[in-house]
PDB file of C-alpha atoms in Angstrom:
ATOM      1  CA  HIS H   1     -10.393  37.526  -3.697  1.00  0.00           C
ATOM      2  CA  LEU H   2      -8.880  40.201  -2.706  1.00  0.00           C
ATOM      3  CA  PHE H   3      -5.232  41.256  -4.286  1.00  0.00           C
ATOM      4  CA  VAL H   4      -3.636  42.982  -1.068  1.00  0.00           C
ATOM      5  CA  SER H   5      -0.902  43.719  -2.460  1.00  0.00           C
ATOM      6  CA  PHE H   6       0.720  43.660  -6.172  1.00  0.00           C
ATOM      7  CA  SER H   7       4.648  44.059  -6.877  1.00  0.00           C
ATOM      8  CA  PRO H   8       5.887  45.791  -9.240  1.00  0.00           C
ATOM      9  CA  PRO H   9       7.695  42.754 -12.763  1.00  0.00           C
ATOM     10  CA  ILE H  10       9.748  40.383 -11.255  1.00  0.00           C
ATOM     11  CA  ALA H  11      10.762  39.472 -14.007  1.00  0.00           C
ATOM     12  CA  ALA H  12       9.747  40.068 -17.515  1.00  0.00           C
ATOM     13  CA  ALA H  13      10.272  38.200 -20.987  1.00  0.00           C
ATOM     14  CA  SER H  14       9.443  38.983 -24.402  1.00  0.00           C
ATOM     15  CA  ILE H  15       6.053  37.508 -24.200  1.00  0.00           C
ATOM     16  CA  ALA H  16       4.801  38.297 -20.282  1.00  0.00           C
ATOM     17  CA  GLN H  17       5.605  39.878 -16.737  1.00  0.00           C
ATOM     18  CA  VAL H  18       5.892  38.293 -13.767  1.00  0.00           C
ATOM     19  CA  HIS H  19       4.464  40.112 -10.589  1.00  0.00           C
ATOM     20  CA  LYS H  20       4.265  38.879  -6.526  1.00  0.00           C
ATOM     21  CA  ALA H  21       1.174  38.958  -5.543  1.00  0.00           C
ATOM     22  CA  HIS H  22      -0.163  38.469  -1.714  1.00  0.00           C
ATOM     23  CA  ILE H  23      -3.871  37.596  -1.956  1.00  0.00           C
ATOM     24  CA  LEU H  24      -6.263  36.989   0.928  1.00  0.00           C
ATOM     25  CA  ASP H  25      -9.026  34.668   0.533  1.00  0.00           C
ATOM     26  CA  LEU H  26     -12.598  35.010   1.476  1.00  0.00           C
ATOM     27  CA  ASP H  27     -11.818  32.415   4.573  1.00  0.00           C
ATOM     28  CA  GLY H  28      -8.909  35.107   5.842  1.00  0.00           C
ATOM     29  CA  THR H  29      -6.117  33.312   4.722  1.00  0.00           C
ATOM     30  CA  GLU H  30      -3.718  35.072   2.542  1.00  0.00           C
ATOM     31  CA  ARG H  31      -1.586  33.189   0.182  1.00  0.00           C
ATOM     32  CA  VAL H  32       1.491  34.642  -2.018  1.00  0.00           C
ATOM     33  CA  LEU H  33       1.260  33.996  -5.625  1.00  0.00           C
ATOM     34  CA  ALA H  34       3.239  34.161  -8.816  1.00  0.00           C
ATOM     35  CA  ILE H  35       1.031  36.136 -11.264  1.00  0.00           C
ATOM     36  CA  LYS H  36       2.106  36.040 -14.910  1.00  0.00           C
ATOM     37  CA  ILE H  37       0.492  38.328 -17.322  1.00  0.00           C
ATOM     38  CA  MET H  38       0.653  37.983 -21.720  1.00  0.00           C
ATOM     39  CA  ARG H  39       2.049  41.400 -23.044  1.00  0.00           C
ATOM     40  CA  PRO H  40      -0.623  42.730 -25.350  1.00  0.00           C
ATOM     41  CA  GLY H  41       0.121  42.240 -29.435  1.00  0.00           C
ATOM     42  CA  VAL H  42       2.606  39.415 -28.628  1.00  0.00           C
ATOM     43  CA  ARG H  43       0.142  36.979 -30.590  1.00  0.00           C
ATOM     44  CA  GLU H  44       0.310  38.970 -33.548  1.00  0.00           C
ATOM     45  CA  ARG H  45       4.119  39.393 -33.366  1.00  0.00           C
ATOM     46  CA  PHE H  46       4.452  35.929 -33.243  1.00  0.00           C
ATOM     47  CA  GLN H  47       2.265  35.096 -36.420  1.00  0.00           C
ATOM     48  CA  ARG H  48       4.073  37.963 -37.776  1.00  0.00           C
ATOM     49  CA  ASP H  49       7.549  35.624 -37.355  1.00  0.00           C
ATOM     50  CA  LEU H  50       6.529  32.761 -38.015  1.00  0.00           C
ATOM     51  CA  GLN H  51       4.862  33.789 -41.049  1.00  0.00           C
ATOM     52  CA  VAL H  52       8.674  35.097 -42.456  1.00  0.00           C
ATOM     53  CA  MET H  53      10.053  31.431 -41.022  1.00  0.00           C
ATOM     54  CA  ARG H  54       7.493  29.782 -43.183  1.00  0.00           C
ATOM     55  CA  PHE H  55       8.437  31.505 -46.159  1.00  0.00           C
ATOM     56  CA  MET H  56      12.234  31.107 -45.605  1.00  0.00           C
ATOM     57  CA  ALA H  57      12.094  27.447 -45.190  1.00  0.00           C
ATOM     58  CA  ARG H  58      10.065  27.478 -48.187  1.00  0.00           C
ATOM     59  CA  VAL H  59      12.640  29.277 -49.902  1.00  0.00           C
ATOM     60  CA  VAL H  60      15.249  26.605 -48.938  1.00  0.00           C
ATOM     61  CA  HIS H  61      13.438  23.524 -50.114  1.00  0.00           C
ATOM     62  CA  ALA H  62      13.410  24.999 -53.226  1.00  0.00           C
ATOM     63  CA  LEU H  63      17.119  26.054 -53.527  1.00  0.00           C
ATOM     64  CA  SER H  64      18.362  22.909 -52.091  1.00  0.00           C
ATOM     65  CA  PRO H  65      16.456  19.852 -52.179  1.00  0.00           C
ATOM     66  CA  LYS H  66      19.404  18.246 -50.371  1.00  0.00           C
ATOM     67  CA  ALA H  67      18.284  20.178 -47.056  1.00  0.00           C
ATOM     68  CA  GLU H  68      14.892  18.224 -47.119  1.00  0.00           C
ATOM     69  CA  ARG H  69      16.983  15.972 -45.329  1.00  0.00           C
ATOM     70  CA  LEU H  70      16.832  18.504 -42.342  1.00  0.00           C
ATOM     71  CA  ARG H  71      13.022  18.833 -43.165  1.00  0.00           C
ATOM     72  CA  PRO H  72      12.807  22.764 -42.118  1.00  0.00           C
ATOM     73  CA  ARG H  73       9.361  23.494 -43.245  1.00  0.00           C
ATOM     74  CA  ASP H  74       8.434  20.718 -40.390  1.00  0.00           C
ATOM     75  CA  VAL H  75      10.915  22.023 -37.895  1.00  0.00           C
ATOM     76  CA  VAL H  76       9.326  25.445 -38.340  1.00  0.00           C
ATOM     77  CA  GLU H  77       5.736  23.680 -37.666  1.00  0.00           C
ATOM     78  CA  ILE H  78       6.908  22.271 -34.500  1.00  0.00           C
ATOM     79  CA  LEU H  79       8.263  25.676 -33.029  1.00  0.00           C
ATOM     80  CA  ALA H  80       4.948  27.001 -34.382  1.00  0.00           C
ATOM     81  CA  ARG H  81       2.715  24.738 -32.306  1.00  0.00           C
ATOM     82  CA  SER H  82       5.098  25.017 -29.675  1.00  0.00           C
ATOM     83  CA  VAL H  83       4.544  28.970 -29.550  1.00  0.00           C
ATOM     84  CA  MET H  84       0.967  29.051 -30.372  1.00  0.00           C
ATOM     85  CA  MET H  85       0.806  26.299 -26.961  1.00  0.00           C
ATOM     86  CA  GLU H  86       2.956  29.060 -25.139  1.00  0.00           C
ATOM     87  CA  MET H  87       0.683  31.809 -25.957  1.00  0.00           C
ATOM     88  CA  ASP H  88      -2.291  30.148 -23.794  1.00  0.00           C
ATOM     89  CA  PHE H  89      -1.547  30.525 -20.227  1.00  0.00           C
ATOM     90  CA  ARG H  90      -4.025  27.679 -18.764  1.00  0.00           C
ATOM     91  CA  LEU H  91      -2.168  25.119 -21.279  1.00  0.00           C
ATOM     92  CA  GLU H  92       0.856  25.982 -19.069  1.00  0.00           C
ATOM     93  CA  ALA H  93      -0.875  25.704 -15.916  1.00  0.00           C
ATOM     94  CA  ALA H  94      -1.945  22.139 -17.411  1.00  0.00           C
ATOM     95  CA  ALA H  95       1.756  21.202 -18.242  1.00  0.00           C
ATOM     96  CA  MET H  96       2.123  22.771 -15.185  1.00  0.00           C
ATOM     97  CA  SER H  97       0.008  20.047 -13.452  1.00  0.00           C
ATOM     98  CA  GLU H  98       1.424  16.958 -14.985  1.00  0.00           C
ATOM     99  CA  LEU H  99       4.560  17.281 -14.786  1.00  0.00           C
ATOM    100  CA  ALA H 100       3.851  17.868 -11.277  1.00  0.00           C
ATOM    101  CA  GLN H 101       1.930  14.398 -10.823  1.00  0.00           C
ATOM    102  CA  ASN H 102       4.740  12.865 -13.038  1.00  0.00           C
ATOM    103  CA  THR H 103       7.297  14.001 -10.708  1.00  0.00           C
ATOM    104  CA  ARG H 104       5.441  13.965  -7.579  1.00  0.00           C
ATOM    105  CA  ASP H 105       8.054  10.564  -5.883  1.00  0.00           C
ATOM    106  CA  ASP H 106      10.871  12.459  -6.829  1.00  0.00           C
ATOM    107  CA  ALA H 107      13.106  13.375  -3.735  1.00  0.00           C
ATOM    108  CA  ASP H 108      15.017  15.885  -5.383  1.00  0.00           C
ATOM    109  CA  PHE H 109      12.780  18.171  -7.891  1.00  0.00           C
ATOM    110  CA  ARG H 110       9.301  19.788  -7.678  1.00  0.00           C
ATOM    111  CA  VAL H 111       6.987  21.967  -9.289  1.00  0.00           C
ATOM    112  CA  PRO H 112       4.896  25.068  -8.081  1.00  0.00           C
ATOM    113  CA  LYS H 113       1.377  24.239  -8.045  1.00  0.00           C
ATOM    114  CA  PRO H 114      -1.305  26.140 -10.211  1.00  0.00           C
ATOM    115  CA  ASP H 115      -3.852  27.965  -9.158  1.00  0.00           C
ATOM    116  CA  TRP H 116      -6.903  26.821 -11.295  1.00  0.00           C
ATOM    117  CA  GLU H 117      -9.314  29.555 -10.343  1.00  0.00           C
ATOM    118  CA  LEU H 118      -7.370  33.035 -11.307  1.00  0.00           C
ATOM    119  CA  THR H 119      -6.451  31.418 -14.410  1.00  0.00           C
ATOM    120  CA  ALA H 120      -7.200  32.056 -18.138  1.00  0.00           C
ATOM    121  CA  ARG H 121      -5.559  32.589 -21.260  1.00  0.00           C
ATOM    122  CA  ASP H 122      -3.704  35.802 -20.711  1.00  0.00           C
ATOM    123  CA  VAL H 123      -2.980  35.404 -16.804  1.00  0.00           C
ATOM    124  CA  LEU H 124      -1.397  32.496 -15.043  1.00  0.00           C
ATOM    125  CA  ALA H 125      -1.264  32.316 -11.059  1.00  0.00           C
ATOM    126  CA  SER H 126       0.651  29.829  -9.377  1.00  0.00           C
ATOM    127  CA  GLU H 127       1.937  29.059  -5.821  1.00  0.00           C
ATOM    128  CA  TRP H 128       5.307  31.964  -5.197  1.00  0.00           C
ATOM    129  CA  ILE H 129       8.685  30.110  -5.110  1.00  0.00           C
ATOM    130  CA  GLU H 130      11.195  31.183  -2.655  1.00  0.00           C
ATOM    131  CA  GLY H 131      14.630  30.131  -3.665  1.00  0.00           C
ATOM    132  CA  ILE H 132      17.918  31.010  -5.543  1.00  0.00           C
ATOM    133  CA  ARG H 133      18.503  30.711  -9.508  1.00  0.00           C
ATOM    134  CA  LEU H 134      20.846  28.524 -10.518  1.00  0.00           C
ATOM    135  CA  ASN H 135      22.810  31.238 -12.071  1.00  0.00           C
ATOM    136  CA  ASP H 136      23.658  32.235  -8.756  1.00  0.00           C
ATOM    137  CA  ARG H 137      26.245  29.892  -7.360  1.00  0.00           C
ATOM    138  CA  ALA H 138      27.850  32.005  -4.726  1.00  0.00           C
ATOM    139  CA  ALA H 139      24.721  32.728  -3.276  1.00  0.00           C
ATOM    140  CA  ILE H 140      23.893  28.716  -2.938  1.00  0.00           C
ATOM    141  CA  VAL H 141      27.320  27.750  -1.632  1.00  0.00           C
ATOM    142  CA  ALA H 142      27.060  30.377   0.969  1.00  0.00           C
ATOM    143  CA  ALA H 143      23.047  29.175   1.406  1.00  0.00           C
ATOM    144  CA  GLY H 144      24.824  25.915   2.663  1.00  0.00           C
ATOM    145  CA  HIS H 145      23.436  24.140  -0.336  1.00  0.00           C
ATOM    146  CA  ASP H 146      25.633  21.589  -2.430  1.00  0.00           C
ATOM    147  CA  PRO H 147      26.638  22.746  -5.883  1.00  0.00           C
ATOM    148  CA  LYS H 148      27.789  19.492  -7.082  1.00  0.00           C
ATOM    149  CA  ALA H 149      24.549  17.702  -5.941  1.00  0.00           C
ATOM    150  CA  LEU H 150      22.293  20.354  -7.576  1.00  0.00           C
ATOM    151  CA  GLY H 151      24.744  19.691 -11.267  1.00  0.00           C
ATOM    152  CA  LEU H 152      23.871  15.827 -10.704  1.00  0.00           C
ATOM    153  CA  ALA H 153      19.711  16.919  -9.711  1.00  0.00           C
ATOM    154  CA  VAL H 154      19.482  18.898 -12.595  1.00  0.00           C
ATOM    155  CA  ILE H 155      20.638  15.733 -14.964  1.00  0.00           C
ATOM    156  CA  GLN H 156      19.098  13.559 -14.338  1.00  0.00           C
ATOM    157  CA  SER H 157      15.665  15.329 -13.238  1.00  0.00           C
ATOM    158  CA  PHE H 158      15.878  15.980 -16.598  1.00  0.00           C
ATOM    159  CA  LEU H 159      16.283  12.758 -17.862  1.00  0.00           C
ATOM    160  CA  ARG H 160      13.135  11.023 -16.213  1.00  0.00           C
ATOM    161  CA  GLN H 161      11.407  13.292 -17.546  1.00  0.00           C
ATOM    162  CA  ALA H 162      12.244  12.629 -20.861  1.00  0.00           C
ATOM    163  CA  ILE H 163      12.718   8.836 -20.867  1.00  0.00           C
ATOM    164  CA  ARG H 164      10.775   7.278 -17.936  1.00  0.00           C
ATOM    165  CA  ASP H 165       7.915  10.031 -18.958  1.00  0.00           C
ATOM    166  CA  GLY H 166       8.425  10.594 -22.049  1.00  0.00           C
ATOM    167  CA  PHE H 167       7.303  14.767 -21.164  1.00  0.00           C
ATOM    168  CA  PHE H 168       9.778  17.195 -20.440  1.00  0.00           C
ATOM    169  CA  HIS H 169      10.502  20.682 -19.494  1.00  0.00           C
ATOM    170  CA  ALA H 170      12.099  22.293 -22.390  1.00  0.00           C
ATOM    171  CA  ASP H 171      13.270  25.524 -21.444  1.00  0.00           C
ATOM    172  CA  MET H 172      15.626  24.604 -18.678  1.00  0.00           C
ATOM    173  CA  HIS H 173      17.740  27.713 -18.764  1.00  0.00           C
ATOM    174  CA  PRO H 174      19.345  29.036 -15.463  1.00  0.00           C
ATOM    175  CA  GLY H 175      16.606  31.946 -14.792  1.00  0.00           C
ATOM    176  CA  ASN H 176      13.773  29.208 -15.343  1.00  0.00           C
ATOM    177  CA  LEU H 177      15.232  26.710 -11.770  1.00  0.00           C
ATOM    178  CA  PHE H 178      15.658  27.546  -8.657  1.00  0.00           C
ATOM    179  CA  VAL H 179      16.659  25.573  -5.374  1.00  0.00           C
ATOM    180  CA  ASP H 180      14.681  26.366  -2.172  1.00  0.00           C
ATOM    181  CA  ALA H 181      15.506  26.542   1.447  1.00  0.00           C
ATOM    182  CA  SER H 182      15.828  22.480   1.685  1.00  0.00           C
ATOM    183  CA  GLY H 183      17.977  22.349  -1.146  1.00  0.00           C
ATOM    184  CA  THR H 184      15.071  20.444  -3.420  1.00  0.00           C
ATOM    185  CA  LEU H 185      15.663  21.970  -7.399  1.00  0.00           C
ATOM    186  CA  VAL H 186      12.368  23.583  -8.300  1.00  0.00           C
ATOM    187  CA  ALA H 187      11.191  24.418 -11.975  1.00  0.00           C
ATOM    188  CA  VAL H 188       9.329  27.436 -12.867  1.00  0.00           C
ATOM    189  CA  ASP H 189       7.736  29.064 -16.898  1.00  0.00           C
ATOM    190  CA  PHE H 190       6.386  25.882 -18.356  1.00  0.00           C
ATOM    191  CA  GLY H 191       5.296  27.229 -21.852  1.00  0.00           C
ATOM    192  CA  ILE H 192       7.831  25.176 -23.781  1.00  0.00           C
ATOM    193  CA  MET H 193       7.424  21.361 -23.146  1.00  0.00           C
ATOM    194  CA  GLY H 194       8.290  18.379 -25.071  1.00  0.00           C
ATOM    195  CA  ARG H 195       6.802  14.976 -25.485  1.00  0.00           C
ATOM    196  CA  LEU H 196       8.974  11.837 -26.613  1.00  0.00           C
ATOM    197  CA  GLY H 197       6.729   8.521 -27.645  1.00  0.00           C
ATOM    198  CA  MET H 198       7.594   5.090 -26.322  1.00  0.00           C
ATOM    199  CA  MET H 199       9.979   4.169 -29.442  1.00  0.00           C
ATOM    200  CA  GLU H 200      11.677   7.892 -29.024  1.00  0.00           C
ATOM    201  CA  ARG H 201      12.171   7.094 -25.316  1.00  0.00           C
ATOM    202  CA  ARG H 202      13.916   3.682 -26.076  1.00  0.00           C
ATOM    203  CA  PHE H 203      15.975   5.311 -28.781  1.00  0.00           C
ATOM    204  CA  LEU H 204      17.433   7.861 -26.473  1.00  0.00           C
ATOM    205  CA  ALA H 205      18.142   5.769 -23.636  1.00  0.00           C
ATOM    206  CA  GLU H 206      19.758   2.605 -26.032  1.00  0.00           C
ATOM    207  CA  ILE H 207      22.017   5.323 -27.793  1.00  0.00           C
ATOM    208  CA  LEU H 208      22.293   6.634 -24.145  1.00  0.00           C
ATOM    209  CA  LEU H 209      23.232   3.085 -22.680  1.00  0.00           C
ATOM    210  CA  GLY H 210      25.241   1.575 -25.676  1.00  0.00           C
ATOM    211  CA  PHE H 211      27.803   4.912 -25.698  1.00  0.00           C
ATOM    212  CA  ILE H 212      28.621   3.996 -21.925  1.00  0.00           C
ATOM    213  CA  LEU H 213      28.973   0.200 -22.415  1.00  0.00           C
ATOM    214  CA  ARG H 214      30.649   0.376 -25.909  1.00  0.00           C
ATOM    215  CA  ASP H 215      28.070  -1.250 -27.243  1.00  0.00           C
ATOM    216  CA  TYR H 216      28.024   0.609 -30.667  1.00  0.00           C
ATOM    217  CA  LYS H 217      25.777  -2.414 -32.553  1.00  0.00           C
ATOM    218  CA  ARG H 218      23.622  -2.125 -29.921  1.00  0.00           C
ATOM    219  CA  VAL H 219      23.345   1.688 -30.790  1.00  0.00           C
ATOM    220  CA  ALA H 220      23.618   1.163 -34.559  1.00  0.00           C
ATOM    221  CA  GLN H 221      20.592  -1.533 -34.848  1.00  0.00           C
ATOM    222  CA  VAL H 222      18.191   0.615 -32.866  1.00  0.00           C
ATOM    223  CA  HIS H 223      18.533   3.312 -35.433  1.00  0.00           C
ATOM    224  CA  PHE H 224      17.498   0.643 -37.791  1.00  0.00           C
ATOM    225  CA  GLU H 225      14.813  -0.612 -36.031  1.00  0.00           C
ATOM    226  CA  ALA H 226      13.263   2.260 -35.106  1.00  0.00           C
ATOM    227  CA  GLY H 227      13.253   3.243 -39.209  1.00  0.00           C
ATOM    228  CA  TYR H 228      15.249   6.210 -38.871  1.00  0.00           C
ATOM    229  CA  VAL H 229      18.005   4.626 -40.904  1.00  0.00           C
ATOM    230  CA  PRO H 230      16.837   2.819 -44.509  1.00  0.00           C
ATOM    231  CA  ALA H 231      16.895  -1.093 -44.423  1.00  0.00           C
ATOM    232  CA  HIS H 232      19.002  -1.381 -47.496  1.00  0.00           C
ATOM    233  CA  HIS H 233      22.023   0.250 -45.543  1.00  0.00           C
ATOM    234  CA  SER H 234      24.709  -2.266 -43.552  1.00  0.00           C
ATOM    235  CA  VAL H 235      24.074  -2.265 -39.726  1.00  0.00           C
ATOM    236  CA  ASP H 236      27.839  -2.983 -39.584  1.00  0.00           C
ATOM    237  CA  ASP H 237      28.699   0.096 -41.587  1.00  0.00           C
ATOM    238  CA  PHE H 238      26.682   2.429 -39.447  1.00  0.00           C
ATOM    239  CA  ALA H 239      28.174   0.555 -36.226  1.00  0.00           C
ATOM    240  CA  GLN H 240      31.513   1.581 -37.439  1.00  0.00           C
ATOM    241  CA  ALA H 241      30.562   5.018 -38.428  1.00  0.00           C
ATOM    242  CA  ILE H 242      29.291   5.378 -34.680  1.00  0.00           C
ATOM    243  CA  ARG H 243      32.504   3.858 -33.443  1.00  0.00           C
ATOM    244  CA  ALA H 244      34.333   7.313 -34.710  1.00  0.00           C
ATOM    245  CA  ILE H 245      32.005   9.049 -32.566  1.00  0.00           C
ATOM    246  CA  GLY H 246      31.970   6.589 -29.257  1.00  0.00           C
ATOM    247  CA  GLU H 247      35.934   5.630 -29.166  1.00  0.00           C
ATOM    248  CA  PRO H 248      37.178   8.974 -28.892  1.00  0.00           C
ATOM    249  CA  ILE H 249      35.193   9.846 -26.146  1.00  0.00           C
ATOM    250  CA  HIS H 250      36.751   7.073 -24.060  1.00  0.00           C
ATOM    251  CA  GLN H 251      40.340   8.315 -24.142  1.00  0.00           C
ATOM    252  CA  ARG H 252      39.182  11.556 -22.675  1.00  0.00           C
ATOM    253  CA  LYS H 253      38.347  12.967 -19.132  1.00  0.00           C
ATOM    254  CA  ALA H 254      34.772  12.121 -18.166  1.00  0.00           C
ATOM    255  CA  ASP H 255      34.315  15.925 -17.238  1.00  0.00           C
ATOM    256  CA  GLU H 256      35.321  16.568 -20.643  1.00  0.00           C
ATOM    257  CA  ILE H 257      32.844  14.867 -22.691  1.00  0.00           C
ATOM    258  CA  SER H 258      29.804  16.523 -23.710  1.00  0.00           C
ATOM    259  CA  MET H 259      26.629  14.388 -23.839  1.00  0.00           C
ATOM    260  CA  ALA H 260      24.589  16.901 -26.136  1.00  0.00           C
ATOM    261  CA  LYS H 261      27.669  17.119 -28.436  1.00  0.00           C
ATOM    262  CA  VAL H 262      27.848  13.103 -28.961  1.00  0.00           C
ATOM    263  CA  LEU H 263      24.202  13.388 -30.243  1.00  0.00           C
ATOM    264  CA  THR H 264      25.374  16.343 -32.251  1.00  0.00           C
ATOM    265  CA  LEU H 265      28.081  14.645 -33.552  1.00  0.00           C
ATOM    266  CA  LEU H 266      25.635  11.266 -34.037  1.00  0.00           C
ATOM    267  CA  PHE H 267      23.004  12.944 -36.085  1.00  0.00           C
ATOM    268  CA  ASP H 268      25.744  14.404 -38.502  1.00  0.00           C
ATOM    269  CA  ILE H 269      26.470  11.066 -39.220  1.00  0.00           C
ATOM    270  CA  THR H 270      23.925   9.621 -39.970  1.00  0.00           C
ATOM    271  CA  ALA H 271      24.090  11.938 -43.399  1.00  0.00           C
ATOM    272  CA  LEU H 272      26.284   9.370 -45.009  1.00  0.00           C
ATOM    273  CA  PHE H 273      22.826   6.990 -44.240  1.00  0.00           C
ATOM    274  CA  ASP H 274      19.852   9.128 -45.681  1.00  0.00           C
ATOM    275  CA  MET H 275      18.701   9.261 -42.234  1.00  0.00           C
ATOM    276  CA  SER H 276      16.291  12.471 -41.712  1.00  0.00           C
ATOM    277  CA  THR H 277      16.079  15.117 -39.031  1.00  0.00           C
ATOM    278  CA  ARG H 278      13.814  13.556 -36.763  1.00  0.00           C
ATOM    279  CA  THR H 279      11.386  16.492 -35.560  1.00  0.00           C
ATOM    280  CA  GLU H 280      10.145  14.779 -32.187  1.00  0.00           C
ATOM    281  CA  LEU H 281      13.846  14.850 -31.510  1.00  0.00           C
ATOM    282  CA  VAL H 282      14.791  18.732 -32.273  1.00  0.00           C
ATOM    283  CA  MET H 283      13.364  19.784 -28.956  1.00  0.00           C
ATOM    284  CA  LEU H 284      15.175  16.941 -26.969  1.00  0.00           C
ATOM    285  CA  GLN H 285      18.359  17.802 -28.356  1.00  0.00           C
ATOM    286  CA  LYS H 286      18.112  21.475 -28.250  1.00  0.00           C
ATOM    287  CA  THR H 287      17.061  20.947 -23.946  1.00  0.00           C
ATOM    288  CA  MET H 288      19.859  18.584 -23.546  1.00  0.00           C
ATOM    289  CA  VAL H 289      22.421  21.580 -24.747  1.00  0.00           C
ATOM    290  CA  VAL H 290      21.239  23.799 -22.061  1.00  0.00           C
ATOM    291  CA  VAL H 291      20.885  21.253 -19.044  1.00  0.00           C
ATOM    292  CA  GLU H 292      24.502  19.955 -19.752  1.00  0.00           C
ATOM    293  CA  GLY H 293      25.686  23.782 -19.599  1.00  0.00           C
ATOM    294  CA  VAL H 294      23.765  24.323 -16.288  1.00  0.00           C
ATOM    295  CA  ALA H 295      24.850  20.786 -14.622  1.00  0.00           C
ATOM    296  CA  ARG H 296      28.219  21.975 -15.467  1.00  0.00           C
ATOM    297  CA  SER H 297      28.133  25.340 -14.678  1.00  0.00           C
ATOM    298  CA  LEU H 298      27.377  23.917 -10.781  1.00  0.00           C
ATOM    299  CA  ASP H 299      29.958  21.650 -11.202  1.00  0.00           C
ATOM    300  CA  PRO H 300      32.802  21.883 -13.972  1.00  0.00           C
ATOM    301  CA  GLN H 301      33.656  18.185 -12.860  1.00  0.00           C
ATOM    302  CA  LEU H 302      30.373  16.539 -13.577  1.00  0.00           C
ATOM    303  CA  ASP H 303      30.735  12.796 -15.282  1.00  0.00           C
ATOM    304  CA  MET H 304      27.538  13.663 -17.365  1.00  0.00           C
ATOM    305  CA  TRP H 305      27.816   9.606 -17.854  1.00  0.00           C
ATOM    306  CA  THR H 306      28.118   8.189 -14.617  1.00  0.00           C
ATOM    307  CA  GLY H 307      25.300  10.348 -14.027  1.00  0.00           C
ATOM    308  CA  ALA H 308      22.977   9.476 -16.510  1.00  0.00           C
ATOM    309  CA  GLU H 309      23.398   6.042 -16.288  1.00  0.00           C
ATOM    310  CA  PRO H 310      21.462   4.846 -13.383  1.00  0.00           C
ATOM    311  CA  VAL H 311      18.448   6.710 -14.950  1.00  0.00           C
ATOM    312  CA  VAL H 312      18.919   4.651 -18.162  1.00  0.00           C
ATOM    313  CA  ARG H 313      19.405   1.060 -17.110  1.00  0.00           C
ATOM    314  CA  SER H 314      16.840   1.179 -14.198  1.00  0.00           C
ATOM    315  CA  TRP H 315      13.746   2.331 -17.168  1.00  0.00           C
ATOM    316  CA  ILE H 316      15.106  -0.224 -20.033  1.00  0.00           C
ATOM    317  CA  ALA H 317      15.214  -2.676 -17.087  1.00  0.00           C
TER     318      ALA H 317
END
């Protein structure tokens, strides 16, 4: 390959810089790629940070045994594993490839293709994306795209990934999301990904559908079936506690109801029933807060629940 041109950094984050490169292949084909390069010394800095976090988690455990319900040490290890995977761009290319395969039939979402031949531990080469970042609503409207349709695509794409596939982009902030010329949502930066097992996927889907249908008994039963709430507690008492979260949201307009906040309140109430933090859901909860914010920035009146229902129903069916 011959690098015809290599731009100054287009984007810079704490661990890497991204450049736009024009590449001439041996057969004369010219391609435009995004080249992501690891900053020097990043791994060492992250290791120091993680050691501090591990120490603080041990301190919290020692000083406040009740805090162990939140499992701070396990949460830190989840973060550590995520960070170490983010430090190897070959694994990011693999995540990009897997997500592309999972979403290949989704009309409103796509993923750039990695260039495996030019990718190594510290360098990631992938298809260059021409598009408008989702945090530039004025440019989106000026280009003739529908912000409301994009907002719906953001929430439905995330839920399809989480519930249908069990593998989701866990860093879906506006800087990592574009709309291309065809109006398709395109994601970049796959260093942070989340996985859910079949039980967690069913758990999430049943909870969302239960709140949509006001079937609080079903939401409670799912917690017990998953083993999240100890069996010595009463399903009916737990359903009553969940009703205290669900009923107020049905008294409000749909665009005022935060799905992420409902899940946060749900996890708060579980403390009364000895439910420990589910580390496998930590990444999901964090991402859902961000995704909801992005979707609502595009369409402030977006009804998250109506948007979620077809994805949830089709998978449960």
